[in-house]
Amino acid sequence: DTAVSQTPKYLVTQMGNDKSIKCEQNLGHDTMYWYKQDSKKFLKIMFSYNNKELIINETVPNRFSPKSPDKAHLNLHINSLELGDSAVYFCASSRGENQYFGPGTRLLVL
Amino acid sequence: GQQVMQIPQYQHVQEGEDFTTYCNSSTTLSNIQWYKQRPGGHPVFLIQLVKSGEVKKQKRLTFQFGEAKKNSSLHITATQTTDVGTYFCAALWGGYQKVTFGTGTKLQVIP
């Protein structure tokens, strides 16, 4: 009965590959987010979706493309992975107030 | 864009000592939230402050929102080893859909 789940938990891949991270929430929330947390622990918002529509798209390379097939899912696809993409990626959801975070996906690009 | 700074960046305290982290925004905020992230974990919501000058308490934790709604603080009384983690403030505006997390304060408690 996990509220916000992400898969995979760990992802190790080579530079130049394309990968996807999936996120699902069973809280009935309208808004979902993707965050990137770097090695210094800075949490930076990447995207925000409300009812499957993109609300926020911060300065993120267009190699990152979010996809929301329905309100409960927000996936993140990354093309041509670079070393600097190594980080922990958190999905979160909310209904107006506090955000519920997923467990994170630890991405390592070699 | 919106910038939210937190100080200090790191704090080591002896168990039983008090701890305070401060969050400062360059602009007036709608609301501010506080989160705690344990090592290896994900951010977990602690509290939301909405009103100017608001003070809220949760057991040993006291949260305050500044009068000008540009700063906030989190104070922990008599720290315990379970308080270890990174504390983030998060500034909200634009109807909750725009959010900027602070730079975080990493707390280490020495037993």
Coordinates of C-alpha atoms in Angstrom, one line a residue:
Chain A
D1 CA 0.0 0.0 0.0
T2 CA 2.9 2.3 -0.8
A3 CA 1.7 5.9 -1.5
V4 CA 4.2 7.0 -4.1
S5 CA 6.3 4.3 -5.7
Q6 CA 9.2 4.5 -8.2
T7 CA 10.9 2.0 -10.4
P8 CA 13.7 1.2 -10.6
K9 CA 15.3 1.9 -7.2
Y10 CA 18.8 1.8 -8.7
L11 CA 19.9 2.4 -12.3
V12 CA 23.5 2.0 -13.5
T13 CA 24.0 2.7 -17.2
Q14 CA 26.5 3.9 -19.7
M15 CA 26.8 7.3 -21.2
G16 CA 24.7 7.8 -24.3
N17 CA 22.0 5.3 -23.3
D18 CA 18.3 6.1 -23.0
K19 CA 16.5 5.2 -19.8
S20 CA 13.1 5.6 -18.2
I21 CA 12.0 6.0 -14.6
K22 CA 8.4 5.2 -13.6
C23 CA 6.4 6.8 -10.9
E24 CA 2.9 5.9 -9.6
Q25 CA 0.8 7.3 -6.8
N26 CA -2.3 5.8 -5.3
L27 CA -3.3 8.8 -3.2
G28 CA -5.7 10.3 -5.8
H29 CA -3.6 13.5 -6.0
D30 CA -3.9 15.9 -8.9
T31 CA -0.3 17.1 -9.1
M32 CA 2.9 15.2 -9.6
Y33 CA 6.5 16.3 -9.7
W34 CA 10.0 15.2 -10.6
Y35 CA 13.0 16.4 -8.6
K36 CA 16.7 15.9 -9.0
Q37 CA 18.9 15.7 -5.9
D38 CA 22.6 16.0 -6.6
S39 CA 25.5 14.8 -4.6
K40 CA 25.4 18.0 -2.5
K41 CA 21.8 17.2 -1.6
F42 CA 20.3 20.2 -3.4
L43 CA 16.7 19.4 -4.3
K44 CA 15.7 21.0 -7.6
I45 CA 12.3 20.7 -9.2
M46 CA 12.4 19.6 -12.8
F47 CA 8.7 19.2 -13.8
S48 CA 5.3 19.6 -12.4
Y49 CA 2.1 18.1 -13.8
N50 CA -1.4 18.9 -12.8
N51 CA -4.2 16.6 -14.1
K52 CA -1.8 15.3 -16.8
E53 CA -0.9 18.7 -18.0
L54 CA 2.6 20.2 -17.7
I55 CA 2.6 23.2 -15.3
I56 CA 6.3 23.7 -14.6
N57 CA 9.2 23.0 -16.8
E58 CA 12.3 24.4 -15.2
T59 CA 15.5 24.8 -17.0
V60 CA 16.0 21.2 -17.8
P61 CA 17.8 19.9 -21.0
N62 CA 15.3 18.6 -23.6
R63 CA 16.9 15.2 -23.2
F64 CA 14.5 14.9 -20.3
S65 CA 10.9 14.3 -21.3
P66 CA 8.2 13.6 -18.8
K67 CA 5.1 11.6 -19.7
S68 CA 1.8 11.4 -17.8
P69 CA -0.4 8.7 -19.2
D70 CA -3.0 9.3 -16.4
K71 CA -3.3 11.3 -13.2
A72 CA -1.7 8.4 -11.2
H73 CA 1.5 8.1 -13.3
L74 CA 4.3 10.4 -14.2
N75 CA 7.2 8.8 -16.0
L76 CA 10.6 10.4 -16.8
H77 CA 12.5 9.5 -20.0
I78 CA 16.1 10.5 -20.4
N79 CA 17.8 10.4 -23.8
S80 CA 21.6 10.3 -24.4
L81 CA 22.5 10.1 -20.7
E82 CA 25.5 12.2 -19.6
L83 CA 27.8 11.8 -16.5
G84 CA 26.2 14.9 -15.0
D85 CA 22.8 13.2 -14.9
S86 CA 24.0 11.0 -12.1
A87 CA 21.8 11.9 -9.1
V88 CA 18.8 10.7 -7.1
Y89 CA 15.6 11.4 -8.9
F90 CA 12.5 11.8 -6.7
C91 CA 8.9 11.7 -7.8
A92 CA 6.3 13.4 -5.6
S93 CA 2.6 14.1 -5.6
S94 CA 0.3 16.5 -3.8
R95 CA -3.2 17.8 -3.6
G96 CA -2.7 21.4 -2.8
E97 CA -0.6 21.2 0.3
N98 CA 2.3 19.0 1.4
Q99 CA 4.1 16.7 -1.0
Y100 CA 4.5 13.0 -0.6
F101 CA 7.8 11.8 -2.0
G102 CA 8.7 8.5 -3.5
P103 CA 11.7 6.5 -2.3
G104 CA 13.9 7.8 -5.1
T105 CA 15.8 6.3 -8.0
R106 CA 19.5 6.4 -7.7
L107 CA 20.9 6.9 -11.2
L108 CA 24.6 6.4 -11.9
V109 CA 25.9 7.1 -15.4
L110 CA 29.3 5.6 -16.2
Chain B
G1 CA 14.1 32.9 -10.2
Q2 CA 13.1 32.2 -6.6
Q3 CA 16.0 31.6 -4.3
V4 CA 15.8 30.1 -0.9
M5 CA 18.9 30.0 1.3
Q6 CA 19.2 28.0 4.5
I7 CA 21.8 28.4 7.2
P8 CA 23.8 26.8 8.5
Q9 CA 24.7 24.2 5.8
Y10 CA 25.9 21.7 8.4
Q11 CA 25.5 21.5 12.2
H12 CA 27.0 19.1 14.6
V13 CA 25.5 19.1 18.1
Q14 CA 26.0 17.1 21.2
E15 CA 22.9 15.0 22.1
G16 CA 20.7 17.2 24.4
E17 CA 21.8 20.5 22.9
D18 CA 19.3 22.7 20.9
F19 CA 19.5 23.2 17.2
T20 CA 18.1 25.9 14.9
T21 CA 18.0 26.2 11.1
Y22 CA 17.0 29.4 9.3
C23 CA 15.4 29.8 5.9
N24 CA 15.6 33.0 4.0
S25 CA 13.8 34.0 0.8
S26 CA 14.5 36.8 -1.6
T27 CA 10.8 37.4 -2.1
T28 CA 7.6 37.3 0.0
L29 CA 6.2 33.9 0.2
S30 CA 2.7 32.5 0.1
N31 CA 3.5 29.6 2.4
I32 CA 6.5 27.7 3.7
Q33 CA 6.8 24.0 4.4
W34 CA 9.5 22.1 6.3
Y35 CA 10.7 18.6 5.4
K36 CA 13.1 16.1 6.9
Q37 CA 15.2 13.7 5.0
R38 CA 17.0 10.9 6.8
P39 CA 20.3 9.6 5.4
G40 CA 19.5 7.5 2.4
G41 CA 15.8 8.3 2.6
H42 CA 13.3 10.6 1.0
P43 CA 12.0 14.0 2.1
V44 CA 9.1 13.7 4.6
F45 CA 6.7 16.6 5.2
L46 CA 6.8 18.0 8.7
I47 CA 4.6 21.1 8.7
Q48 CA 3.2 24.1 6.7
L49 CA 3.1 27.7 7.8
V50 CA 0.7 30.1 6.2
K51 CA 0.2 33.2 8.3
S52 CA 2.6 36.1 9.0
G53 CA 4.3 35.5 12.4
E54 CA 2.8 32.1 12.7
V55 CA 4.4 29.7 15.3
K56 CA 3.6 26.0 15.4
K57 CA 5.0 23.3 17.7
Q58 CA 5.4 19.6 17.3
K59 CA 6.7 18.1 20.5
R60 CA 10.4 19.3 20.6
L61 CA 10.2 21.1 17.2
T62 CA 9.1 24.7 16.9
F63 CA 8.5 26.3 13.6
Q64 CA 8.2 30.0 13.0
F65 CA 7.2 32.1 9.9
G66 CA 8.6 35.7 9.9
E67 CA 6.4 38.7 10.0
A68 CA 7.3 39.8 6.5
K69 CA 6.8 36.2 5.2
K70 CA 10.3 36.1 3.9
N71 CA 12.0 33.9 6.4
S72 CA 11.3 31.0 8.7
S73 CA 13.1 28.9 11.3
L74 CA 13.0 25.4 12.8
H75 CA 14.1 25.0 16.3
I76 CA 14.7 21.6 17.9
T77 CA 15.0 21.5 21.7
A78 CA 17.2 18.8 23.4
T79 CA 18.2 17.0 20.2
Q80 CA 18.2 13.2 20.1
T81 CA 20.0 10.9 17.7
T82 CA 16.7 10.3 15.9
D83 CA 16.8 13.9 14.8
V84 CA 19.7 13.2 12.5
G85 CA 19.0 14.2 8.9
T86 CA 18.8 17.1 6.5
Y87 CA 16.1 19.6 7.1
F88 CA 14.7 21.5 4.1
C89 CA 12.4 24.4 3.9
A90 CA 10.2 24.7 0.8
A91 CA 8.8 28.0 -0.4
L92 CA 5.4 27.9 -2.2
W93 CA 3.8 30.4 -4.5
G94 CA 1.6 30.3 -7.5
G95 CA -1.2 28.2 -6.0
Y96 CA 1.0 25.5 -4.5
Q97 CA 2.2 24.4 -7.9
K98 CA 5.4 26.4 -7.8
V99 CA 7.8 25.3 -5.2
T100 CA 11.5 26.0 -4.4
F101 CA 13.4 23.9 -1.9
G102 CA 15.9 25.5 0.3
T103 CA 19.6 24.4 0.3
G104 CA 19.1 22.3 3.4
T105 CA 20.7 22.0 6.8
K106 CA 22.4 18.7 7.6
L107 CA 22.1 17.9 11.3
Q108 CA 24.5 15.5 13.0
V109 CA 23.8 14.5 16.6
I110 CA 26.7 13.2 18.6
P111 CA 25.6 10.7 21.3

